[in-house]
Every structure is written in C-alpha cells, then in structure tokens.
Coordinates of C-alpha atoms and ligand atoms in Angstrom, one line a residue:
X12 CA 16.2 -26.0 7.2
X13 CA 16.0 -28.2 10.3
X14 CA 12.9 -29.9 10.6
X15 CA 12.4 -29.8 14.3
X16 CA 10.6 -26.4 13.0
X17 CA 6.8 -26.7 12.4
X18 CA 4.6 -23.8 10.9
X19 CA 2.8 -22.2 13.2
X20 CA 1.4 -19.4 11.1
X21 CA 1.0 -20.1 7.2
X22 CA 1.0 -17.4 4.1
X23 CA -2.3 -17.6 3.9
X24 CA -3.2 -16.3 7.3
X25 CA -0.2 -13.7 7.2
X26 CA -2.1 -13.0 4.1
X27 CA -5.5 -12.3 5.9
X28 CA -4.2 -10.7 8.8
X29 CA -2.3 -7.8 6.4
X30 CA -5.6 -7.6 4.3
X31 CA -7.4 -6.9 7.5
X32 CA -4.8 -4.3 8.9
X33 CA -4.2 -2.6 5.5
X34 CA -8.3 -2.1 5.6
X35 CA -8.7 -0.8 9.2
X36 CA -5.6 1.6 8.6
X37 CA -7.4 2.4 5.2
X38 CA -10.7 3.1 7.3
X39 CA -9.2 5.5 10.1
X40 CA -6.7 7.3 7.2
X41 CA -9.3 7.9 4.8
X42 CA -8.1 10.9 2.5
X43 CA -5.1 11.7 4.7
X44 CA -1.4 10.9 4.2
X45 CA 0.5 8.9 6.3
X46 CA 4.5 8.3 7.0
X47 CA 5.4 4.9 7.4
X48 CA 8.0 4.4 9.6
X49 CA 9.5 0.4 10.0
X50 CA 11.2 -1.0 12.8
X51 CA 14.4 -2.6 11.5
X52 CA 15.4 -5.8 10.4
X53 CA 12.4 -7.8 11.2
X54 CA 9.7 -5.7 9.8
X55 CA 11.2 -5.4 6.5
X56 CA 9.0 -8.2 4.7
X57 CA 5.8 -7.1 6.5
X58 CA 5.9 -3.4 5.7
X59 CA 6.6 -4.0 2.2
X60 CA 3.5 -6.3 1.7
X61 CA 1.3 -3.8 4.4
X62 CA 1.9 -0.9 2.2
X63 CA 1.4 -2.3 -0.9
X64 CA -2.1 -3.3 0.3
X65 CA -3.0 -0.3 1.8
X66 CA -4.9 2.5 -0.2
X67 CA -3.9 5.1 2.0
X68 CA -1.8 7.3 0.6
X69 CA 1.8 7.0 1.8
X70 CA 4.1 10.3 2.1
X71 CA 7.0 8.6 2.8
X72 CA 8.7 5.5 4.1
X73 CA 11.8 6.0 7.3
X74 CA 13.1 3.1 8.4
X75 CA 14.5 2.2 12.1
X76 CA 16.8 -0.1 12.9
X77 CA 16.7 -1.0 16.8
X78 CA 19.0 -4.3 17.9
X79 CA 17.8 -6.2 21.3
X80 CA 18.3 -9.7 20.5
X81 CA 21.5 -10.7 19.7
X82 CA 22.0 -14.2 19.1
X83 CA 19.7 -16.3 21.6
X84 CA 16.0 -16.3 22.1
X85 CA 15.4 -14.0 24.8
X86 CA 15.8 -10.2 24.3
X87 CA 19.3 -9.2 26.1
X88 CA 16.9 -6.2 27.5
X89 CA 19.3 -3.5 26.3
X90 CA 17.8 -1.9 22.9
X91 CA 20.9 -0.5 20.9
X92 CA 19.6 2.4 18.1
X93 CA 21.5 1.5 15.0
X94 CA 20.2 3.8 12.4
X95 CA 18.0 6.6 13.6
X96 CA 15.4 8.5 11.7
X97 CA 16.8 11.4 9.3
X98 CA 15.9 14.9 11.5
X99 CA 12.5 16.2 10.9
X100 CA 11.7 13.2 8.6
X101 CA 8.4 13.0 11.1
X102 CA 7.5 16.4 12.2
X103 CA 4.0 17.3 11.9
X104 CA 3.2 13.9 10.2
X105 CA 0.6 11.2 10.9
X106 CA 2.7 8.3 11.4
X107 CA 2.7 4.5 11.7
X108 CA 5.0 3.0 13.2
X109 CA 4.8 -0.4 11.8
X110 CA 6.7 -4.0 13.9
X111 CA 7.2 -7.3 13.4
X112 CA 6.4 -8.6 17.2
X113 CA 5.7 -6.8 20.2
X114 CA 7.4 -8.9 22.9
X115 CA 9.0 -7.3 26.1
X116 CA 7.3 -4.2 24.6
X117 CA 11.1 -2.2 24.9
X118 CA 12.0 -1.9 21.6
X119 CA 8.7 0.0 20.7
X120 CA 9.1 2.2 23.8
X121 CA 12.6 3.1 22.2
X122 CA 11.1 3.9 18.6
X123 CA 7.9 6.0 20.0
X124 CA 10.2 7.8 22.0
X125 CA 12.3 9.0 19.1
X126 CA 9.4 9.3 16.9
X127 CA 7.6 12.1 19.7
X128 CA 11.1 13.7 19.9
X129 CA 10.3 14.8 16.3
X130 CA 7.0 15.9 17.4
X131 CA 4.8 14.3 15.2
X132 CA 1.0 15.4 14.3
X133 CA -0.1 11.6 15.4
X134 CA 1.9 8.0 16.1
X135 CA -0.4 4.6 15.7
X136 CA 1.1 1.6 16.5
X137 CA 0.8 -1.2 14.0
X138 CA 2.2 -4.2 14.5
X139 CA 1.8 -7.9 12.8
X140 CA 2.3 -9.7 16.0
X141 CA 2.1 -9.2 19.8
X142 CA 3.4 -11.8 22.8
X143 CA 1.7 -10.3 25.6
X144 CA 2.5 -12.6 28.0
X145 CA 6.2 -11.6 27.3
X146 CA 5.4 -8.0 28.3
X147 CA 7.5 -5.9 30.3
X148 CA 6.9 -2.1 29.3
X149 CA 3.0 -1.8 28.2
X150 CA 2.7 -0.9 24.9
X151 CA -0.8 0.2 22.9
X152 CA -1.1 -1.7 19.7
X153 CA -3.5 -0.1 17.4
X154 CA -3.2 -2.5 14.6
X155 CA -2.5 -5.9 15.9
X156 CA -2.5 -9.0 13.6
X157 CA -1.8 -11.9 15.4
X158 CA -1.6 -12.5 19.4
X159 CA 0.6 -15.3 20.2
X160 CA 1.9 -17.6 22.8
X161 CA 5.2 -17.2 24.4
X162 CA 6.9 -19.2 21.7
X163 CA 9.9 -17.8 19.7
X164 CA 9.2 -17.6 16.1
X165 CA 10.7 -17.8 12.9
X166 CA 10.1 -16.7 9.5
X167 CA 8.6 -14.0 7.2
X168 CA 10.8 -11.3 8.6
X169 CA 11.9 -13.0 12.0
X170 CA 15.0 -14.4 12.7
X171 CA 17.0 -16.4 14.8
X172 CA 20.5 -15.4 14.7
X173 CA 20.0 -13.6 11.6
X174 CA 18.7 -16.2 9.6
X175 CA 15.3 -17.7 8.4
X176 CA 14.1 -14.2 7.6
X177 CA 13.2 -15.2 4.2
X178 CA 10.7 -18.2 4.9
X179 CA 7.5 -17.1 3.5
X180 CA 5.5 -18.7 6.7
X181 CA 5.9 -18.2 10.2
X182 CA 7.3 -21.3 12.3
X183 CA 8.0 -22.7 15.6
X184 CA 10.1 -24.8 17.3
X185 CA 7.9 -28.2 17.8
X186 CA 7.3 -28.5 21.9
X187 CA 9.5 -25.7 22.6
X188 CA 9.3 -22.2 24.1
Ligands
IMP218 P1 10.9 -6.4 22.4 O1 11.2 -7.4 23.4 O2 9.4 -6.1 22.4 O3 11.7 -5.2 22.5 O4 11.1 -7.0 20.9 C1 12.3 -6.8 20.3 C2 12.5 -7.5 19.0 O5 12.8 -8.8 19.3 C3 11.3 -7.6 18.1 O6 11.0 -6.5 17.3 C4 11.7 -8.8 17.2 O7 12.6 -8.3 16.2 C5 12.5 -9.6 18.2 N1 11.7 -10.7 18.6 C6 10.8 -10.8 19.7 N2 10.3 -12.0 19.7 C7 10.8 -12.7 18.7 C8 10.5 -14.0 18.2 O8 9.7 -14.8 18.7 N3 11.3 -14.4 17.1 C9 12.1 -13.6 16.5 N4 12.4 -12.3 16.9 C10 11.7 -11.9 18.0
MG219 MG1 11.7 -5.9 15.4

C-alpha cells in the first residue's frame, strides 16, 4: 500500500463506534426482530461485525447492491441498482438498513425507496459513517457512528477503485480531500 495514506480512523474506534450502535439498536429493538438489510459492496465488513454484536434478534439478512462511484472520488451522481432485494423479503418487517457512508445522501434515497416499495412495518437508518457536508438529498440517520470531514476514505469496507476494502482501519489521503 502507498504510504501517502494515513489512518484516519483506527480498529479500535471502529471498534467503539459498532459497540455503541449495536447497544442503541439493542435498546430501541428490545424483544422484537429485525431484518437487516446491507447496502452493497462497502457495507459488507461493517454489517458483519454490527450484527454479530448486536443482541437483537435478527430474522434475516438481504443484501443491496447500489453502484454510484465508479472509479474516481466523487460519486458520478447516477445510482445504478445491481442486485435488488428478493420480492417480499421486507414486507411487514422492522428493518435496518445498514451503510458504510452517507455522502451525497443518493444512494440511501435509492435503497429506502425500494425498501417502502415493499411496505415494510418500520425502516431505521443505520449507518457507520456520514459526510454531511457532502450532502445533496437529506437523509435521517438513526444510528450514526462517525461524522466526518469531506475527505475520501479508505478501508474497512471502503474502496477506491475496488480496492483497499480489506484494511482493517479507516485511512485518508495525507493533506488531501
Ligand atoms: P452517496 O453519495 O451518499 O450516494 O454515497 C454512495 C456511496 O459512495 C457510499 O455508500 C460509499 O460506498 C461510496 N463513498 C462515499 N464516500 C466515500 C469515501 O470517502 N470513500 C469510499 N467510498 C465512498
Ligand atoms: Mg455504500
């Protein structure tokens, strides 16, 4: 890895910040049942340690897969559905949608709206990090981890042209935006 990349956000405090979520979701899900629905690629690594913390009991796990990036740094603005959700997979369910970022806020517009196509009993919003500076579409974000500058980051799910997903922190690029 290039080392013009500096962390930004260690394990550790990923660490926190998913014990903290997994305990308010806990809090406000007490003795219901929850589907877990991911947003596709980047949430991947997130969702499987948020769950695995949680106590709540989890019905099922749907996975999204939304594309907006493409290979630079700023979203392209056009949010392409890859994989949907399986019909009826949320009907009638409490659901949390769980992100890796919240940035221009589209992407999460597109999931909620197929999510309430499905009519759902409730939708939360949890997500492990938010740029809402970046914001173009206002998004609610029930469970928020970590508010951050405009910087792009890297790591623990995030990518930059597909890559770096698998670092276990979150980085930056060192005086960059
Ligand atoms: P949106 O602009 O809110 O629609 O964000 C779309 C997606 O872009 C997010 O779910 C991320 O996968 C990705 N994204 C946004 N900001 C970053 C970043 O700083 N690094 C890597 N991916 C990002
Ligand atoms: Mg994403």
């Amino acid at each position: 890895m290039d080392d013009k990349w500096v962390v930004y956000i260690s394990k550790a405090e990923i660490a926190q910040a998913v014990e903290t979520l997994a305990a308010a979701i806990d809090h406000e899900y007490a003795g219901r049942s929850l589907v877990v629905v991911a947003v596709l690629k980047g949430a991947f690594i997130f969702v499987a340690d948020l769950i695995r913390q949680m106590q709540t009991s989890v019905a099922r796990v749907e996975l999204l897969r939304l594309a907006s990036y493409g290979a630079g740094t700023t979203s392209s603005g056009q949010v392409e559905v890859l994989v949907d959700l399986p019909p009826g997979a949320v009907t009638d369910q409490h659901v949390l949608l769980v992100e890796d970022i919240v940035d221009t806020g589209r992407s999460t517009t597109v999931a909620m709206k197929l999510l309430q196509e499905q009519h759902p009993a409730s939708v939360k919003l949890c997500s492990l990090l938010d740029k809402p500076s970046r914001r173009v579409v206002p998004v609610v974000i029930d469970y928020l981890g970590i508010s951050i500058e405009d910087k792009f980051v890297i790591g623990y799910g995030l990518d930059w042209d597909e890559r770096y997903r698998d670092l276990p922190d979150i980085y930056v690029v060192e005086g960059g935006d």
